[in-house]
One Martini backbone bead per residue (centre of mass of N, CA, C, O) as a GRO file, in nm:
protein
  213
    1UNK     BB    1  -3.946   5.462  -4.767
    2UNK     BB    2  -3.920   5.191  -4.884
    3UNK     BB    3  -3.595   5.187  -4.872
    4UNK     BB    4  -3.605   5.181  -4.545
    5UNK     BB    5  -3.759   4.915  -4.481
    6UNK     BB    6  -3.551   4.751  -4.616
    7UNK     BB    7  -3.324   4.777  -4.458
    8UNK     BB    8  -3.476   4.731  -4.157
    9UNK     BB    9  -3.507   4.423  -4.282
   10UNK     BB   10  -3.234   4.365  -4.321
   11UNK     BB   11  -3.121   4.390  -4.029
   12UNK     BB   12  -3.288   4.168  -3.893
   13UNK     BB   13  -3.180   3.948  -4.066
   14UNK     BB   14  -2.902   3.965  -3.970
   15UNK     BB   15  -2.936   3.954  -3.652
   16UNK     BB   16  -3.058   3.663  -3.689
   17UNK     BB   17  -2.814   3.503  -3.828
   18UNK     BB   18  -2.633   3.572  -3.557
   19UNK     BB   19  -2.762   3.471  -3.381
   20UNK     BB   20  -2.794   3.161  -3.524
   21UNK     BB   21  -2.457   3.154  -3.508
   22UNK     BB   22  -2.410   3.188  -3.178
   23UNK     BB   23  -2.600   2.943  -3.118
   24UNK     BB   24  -2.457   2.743  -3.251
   25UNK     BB   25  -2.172   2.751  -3.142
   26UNK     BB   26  -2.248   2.732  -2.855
   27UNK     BB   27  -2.384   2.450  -2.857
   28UNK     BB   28  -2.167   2.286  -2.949
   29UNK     BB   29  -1.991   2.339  -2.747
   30UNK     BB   30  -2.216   2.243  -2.512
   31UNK     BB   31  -2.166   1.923  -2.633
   32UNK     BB   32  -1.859   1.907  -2.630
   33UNK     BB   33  -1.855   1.923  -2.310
   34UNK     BB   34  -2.034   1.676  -2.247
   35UNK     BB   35  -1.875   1.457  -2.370
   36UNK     BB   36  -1.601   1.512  -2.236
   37UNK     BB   37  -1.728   1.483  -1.949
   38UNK     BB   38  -1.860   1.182  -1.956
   39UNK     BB   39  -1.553   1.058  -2.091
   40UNK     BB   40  -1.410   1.130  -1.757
   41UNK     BB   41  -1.631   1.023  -1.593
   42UNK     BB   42  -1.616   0.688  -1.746
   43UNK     BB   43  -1.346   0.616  -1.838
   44UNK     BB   44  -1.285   0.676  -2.114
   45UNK     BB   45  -0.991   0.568  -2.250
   46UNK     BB   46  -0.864   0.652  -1.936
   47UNK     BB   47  -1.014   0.935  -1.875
   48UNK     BB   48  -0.956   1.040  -1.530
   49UNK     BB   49  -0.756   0.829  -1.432
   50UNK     BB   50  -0.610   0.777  -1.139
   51UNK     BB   51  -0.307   0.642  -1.062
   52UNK     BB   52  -0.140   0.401  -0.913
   53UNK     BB   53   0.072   0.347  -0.730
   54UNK     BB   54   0.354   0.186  -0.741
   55UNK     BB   55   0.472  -0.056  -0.463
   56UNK     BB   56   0.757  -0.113  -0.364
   57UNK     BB   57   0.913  -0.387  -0.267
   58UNK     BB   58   0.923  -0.383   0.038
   59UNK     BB   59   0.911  -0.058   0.070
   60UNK     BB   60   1.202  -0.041  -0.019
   61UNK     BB   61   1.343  -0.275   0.127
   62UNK     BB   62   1.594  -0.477   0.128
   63UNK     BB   63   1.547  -0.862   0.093
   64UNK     BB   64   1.615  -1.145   0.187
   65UNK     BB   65   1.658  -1.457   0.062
   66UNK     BB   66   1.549  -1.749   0.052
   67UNK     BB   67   1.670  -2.047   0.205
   68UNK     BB   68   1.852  -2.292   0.080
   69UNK     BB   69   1.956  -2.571   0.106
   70UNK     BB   70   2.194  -2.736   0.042
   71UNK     BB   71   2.151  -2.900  -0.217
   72UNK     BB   72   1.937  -2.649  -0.333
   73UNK     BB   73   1.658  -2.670  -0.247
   74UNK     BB   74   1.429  -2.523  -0.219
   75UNK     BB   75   1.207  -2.306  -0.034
   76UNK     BB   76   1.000  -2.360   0.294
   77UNK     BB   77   0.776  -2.360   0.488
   78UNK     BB   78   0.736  -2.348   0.822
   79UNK     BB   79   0.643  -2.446   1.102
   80UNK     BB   80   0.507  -2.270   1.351
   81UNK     BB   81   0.631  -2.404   1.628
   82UNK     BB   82   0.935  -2.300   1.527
   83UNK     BB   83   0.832  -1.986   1.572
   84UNK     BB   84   0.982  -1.701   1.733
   85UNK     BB   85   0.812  -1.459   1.912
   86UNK     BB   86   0.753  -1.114   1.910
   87UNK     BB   87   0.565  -0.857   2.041
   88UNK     BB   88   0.528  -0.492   1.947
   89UNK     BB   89   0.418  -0.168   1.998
   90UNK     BB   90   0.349   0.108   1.756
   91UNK     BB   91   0.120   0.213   1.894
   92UNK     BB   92  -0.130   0.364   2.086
   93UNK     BB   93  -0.307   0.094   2.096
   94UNK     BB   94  -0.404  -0.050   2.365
   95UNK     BB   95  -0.353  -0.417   2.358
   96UNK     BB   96  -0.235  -0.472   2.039
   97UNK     BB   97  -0.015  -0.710   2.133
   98UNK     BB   98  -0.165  -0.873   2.256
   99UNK     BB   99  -0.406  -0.996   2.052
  100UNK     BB  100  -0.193  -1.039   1.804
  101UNK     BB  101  -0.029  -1.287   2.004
  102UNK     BB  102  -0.272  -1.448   2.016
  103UNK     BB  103  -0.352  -1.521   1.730
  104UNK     BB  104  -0.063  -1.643   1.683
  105UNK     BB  105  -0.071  -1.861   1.881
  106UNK     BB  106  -0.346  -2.000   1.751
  107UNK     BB  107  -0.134  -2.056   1.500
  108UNK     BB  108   0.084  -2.165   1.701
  109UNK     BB  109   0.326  -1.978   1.777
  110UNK     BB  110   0.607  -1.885   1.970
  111UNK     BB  111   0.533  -1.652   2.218
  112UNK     BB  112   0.706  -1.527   2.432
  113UNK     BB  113   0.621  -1.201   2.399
  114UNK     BB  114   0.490  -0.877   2.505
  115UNK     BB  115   0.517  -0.540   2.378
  116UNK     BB  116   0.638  -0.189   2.412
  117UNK     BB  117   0.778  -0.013   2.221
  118UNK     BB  118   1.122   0.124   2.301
  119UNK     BB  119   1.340   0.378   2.375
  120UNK     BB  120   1.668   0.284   2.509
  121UNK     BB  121   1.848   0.531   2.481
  122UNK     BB  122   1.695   0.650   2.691
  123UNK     BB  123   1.591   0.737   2.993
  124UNK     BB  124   1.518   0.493   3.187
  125UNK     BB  125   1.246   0.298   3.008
  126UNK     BB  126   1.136   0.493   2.772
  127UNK     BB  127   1.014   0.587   2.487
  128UNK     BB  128   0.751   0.546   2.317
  129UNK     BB  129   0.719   0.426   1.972
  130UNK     BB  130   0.646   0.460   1.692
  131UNK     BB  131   0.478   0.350   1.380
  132UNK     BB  132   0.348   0.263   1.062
  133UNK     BB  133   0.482  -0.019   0.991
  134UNK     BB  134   0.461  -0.341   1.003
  135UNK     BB  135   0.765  -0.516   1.127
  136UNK     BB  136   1.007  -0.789   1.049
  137UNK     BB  137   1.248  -0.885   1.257
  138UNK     BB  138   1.530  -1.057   1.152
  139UNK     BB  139   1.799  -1.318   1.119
  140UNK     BB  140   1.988  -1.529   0.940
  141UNK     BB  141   1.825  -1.769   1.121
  142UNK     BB  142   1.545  -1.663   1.007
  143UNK     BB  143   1.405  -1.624   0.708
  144UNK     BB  144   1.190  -1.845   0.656
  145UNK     BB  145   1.032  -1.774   0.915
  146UNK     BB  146   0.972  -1.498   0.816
  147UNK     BB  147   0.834  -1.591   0.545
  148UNK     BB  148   0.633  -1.744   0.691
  149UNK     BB  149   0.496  -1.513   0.888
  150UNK     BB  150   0.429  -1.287   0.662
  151UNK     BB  151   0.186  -1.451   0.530
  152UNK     BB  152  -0.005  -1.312   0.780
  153UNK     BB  153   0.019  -1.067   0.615
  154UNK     BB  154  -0.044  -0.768   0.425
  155UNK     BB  155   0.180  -0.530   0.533
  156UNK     BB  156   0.497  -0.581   0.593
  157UNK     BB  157   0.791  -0.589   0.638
  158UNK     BB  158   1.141  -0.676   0.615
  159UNK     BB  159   1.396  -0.714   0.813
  160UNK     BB  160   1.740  -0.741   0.843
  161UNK     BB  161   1.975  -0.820   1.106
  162UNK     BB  162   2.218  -0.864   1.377
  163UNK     BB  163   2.115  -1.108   1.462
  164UNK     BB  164   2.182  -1.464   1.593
  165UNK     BB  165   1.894  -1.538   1.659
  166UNK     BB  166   1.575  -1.678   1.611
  167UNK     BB  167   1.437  -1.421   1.669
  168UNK     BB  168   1.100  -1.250   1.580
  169UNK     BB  169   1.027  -0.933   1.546
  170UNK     BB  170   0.680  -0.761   1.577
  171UNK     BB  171   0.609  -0.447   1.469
  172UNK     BB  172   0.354  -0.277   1.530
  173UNK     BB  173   0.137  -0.060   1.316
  174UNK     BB  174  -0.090   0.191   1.200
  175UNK     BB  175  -0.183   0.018   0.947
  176UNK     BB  176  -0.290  -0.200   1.097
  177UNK     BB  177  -0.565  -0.450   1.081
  178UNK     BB  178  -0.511  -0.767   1.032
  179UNK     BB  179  -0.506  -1.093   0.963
  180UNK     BB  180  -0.472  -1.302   0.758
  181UNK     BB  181  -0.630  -1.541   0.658
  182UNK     BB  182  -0.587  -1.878   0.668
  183UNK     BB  183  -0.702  -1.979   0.377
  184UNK     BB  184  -0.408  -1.801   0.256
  185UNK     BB  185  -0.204  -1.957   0.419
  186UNK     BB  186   0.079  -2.105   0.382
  187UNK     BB  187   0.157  -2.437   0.372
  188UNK     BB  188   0.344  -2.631   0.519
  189UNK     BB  189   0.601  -2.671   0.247
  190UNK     BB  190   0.549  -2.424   0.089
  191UNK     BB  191   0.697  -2.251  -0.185
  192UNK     BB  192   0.901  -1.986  -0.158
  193UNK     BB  193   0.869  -1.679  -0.236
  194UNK     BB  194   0.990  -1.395  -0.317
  195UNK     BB  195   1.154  -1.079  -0.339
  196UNK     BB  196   1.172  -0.832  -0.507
  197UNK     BB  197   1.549  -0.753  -0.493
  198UNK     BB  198   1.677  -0.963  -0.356
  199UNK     BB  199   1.912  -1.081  -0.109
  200UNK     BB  200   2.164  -1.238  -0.051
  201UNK     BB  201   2.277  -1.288   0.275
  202UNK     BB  202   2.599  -1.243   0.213
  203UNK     BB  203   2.537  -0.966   0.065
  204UNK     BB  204   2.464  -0.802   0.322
  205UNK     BB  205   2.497  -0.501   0.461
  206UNK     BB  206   2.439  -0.305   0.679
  207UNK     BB  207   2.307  -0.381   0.933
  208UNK     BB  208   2.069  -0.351   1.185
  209UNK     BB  209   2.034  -0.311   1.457
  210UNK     BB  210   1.889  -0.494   1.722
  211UNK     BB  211   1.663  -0.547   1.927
  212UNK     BB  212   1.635  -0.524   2.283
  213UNK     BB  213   1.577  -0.835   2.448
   0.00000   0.00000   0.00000
């Protein structure tokens, strides 16, 4: 009988011994666990830290070097009112070319007019067309013009085309919020920073079709 209450007693103290090393490991684990989730939570050592794409210079679209002088000297911003544009609205959005043609006019810009974006290769008047990003079309006698007006955006695209007349076209797009504050844009004749990735402009082939004038 006695040795019966033994094993009994053994019996019990080991269930005790595996309960406490489950209870042991179990608690580790979930020690190991709230560490490593605090650790992703706080972005310690970078982890858990989702990476923002690098958005490549000009979205993607190679954009012609900036003209300098003729004797070389470094490329400068123009005055506002020597710099001839149209806003073209590209949005769904009504009034969105007047509202932004008349802020561009209180900067100086010399606004020739405002309208819809339209395909005009349709039928008839054309179908109005969207855009996703506000685009800045341009041609080789208006770069600097462009890289001047450019200033005043915070995400437009800069496009050079075939176009041969110093007008630029600004078609907004749906991404466009405001233009940047005053007191952020070159004042005239600060020097021009290029676009990453630029190329001279006569070594620019395949340029697209102007806008419709």
């Amino acid at each position: 009988m006695e040795q019966y209450n033994d094993e009994r007693e053994a019996r019990k103290q080991y269930i005790r011994h595996r309960q406490r090393v489950v209870f042991s490991v179990v608690g580790a684990v979930m020690a190991v666990a709230l560490v490593v989730s605090m650790l992703f939570y706080f972005h310690v050592f970078g982890l858990g830290r989702v990476g923002t794409p690098v958005q490549a210079p000009n979205y993607g679209v190679t954009a012609p070097c900036s003209a300098k002088g003729e004797d070389g000297t470094p490329a400068t911003t123009v005055d506002n009112p020597s710099i001839t544009i149209r806003v073209l609205n590209g949005t769904s959005f009504s009034g969105f070319a007047q509202a932004v043609a008349k802020g561009l006019e209180n900067r100086g810009f010399t606004v020739q007019g405002y309208d819809t974006l339209r395909d005009n290769n349709n039928a008839g008047e054309g179908f109005v067309t969207t855009v996703e990003r506000t685009t800045i079309y341009f041609g080789r006698n208006a770069i600097n013009q462009a890289y001047t007006l450019n200033d005043n955006f915070t995400d437009a695209i800069m496009v050079m085309d075939d176009r041969e007349d110093a007008l630029i076209d600004v078609v907004l797009g749906a991404t466009f919020k405001n233009l940047k504050d005053t007191d952020e844009v070159l004042a005239p004749g600060s020097p021009i920073e290029d676009i990453e990735g630029c190329q001279p402009a006569d070594q620019m082939a395949d340029l697209p079709a102007a806008l419709a004038h």
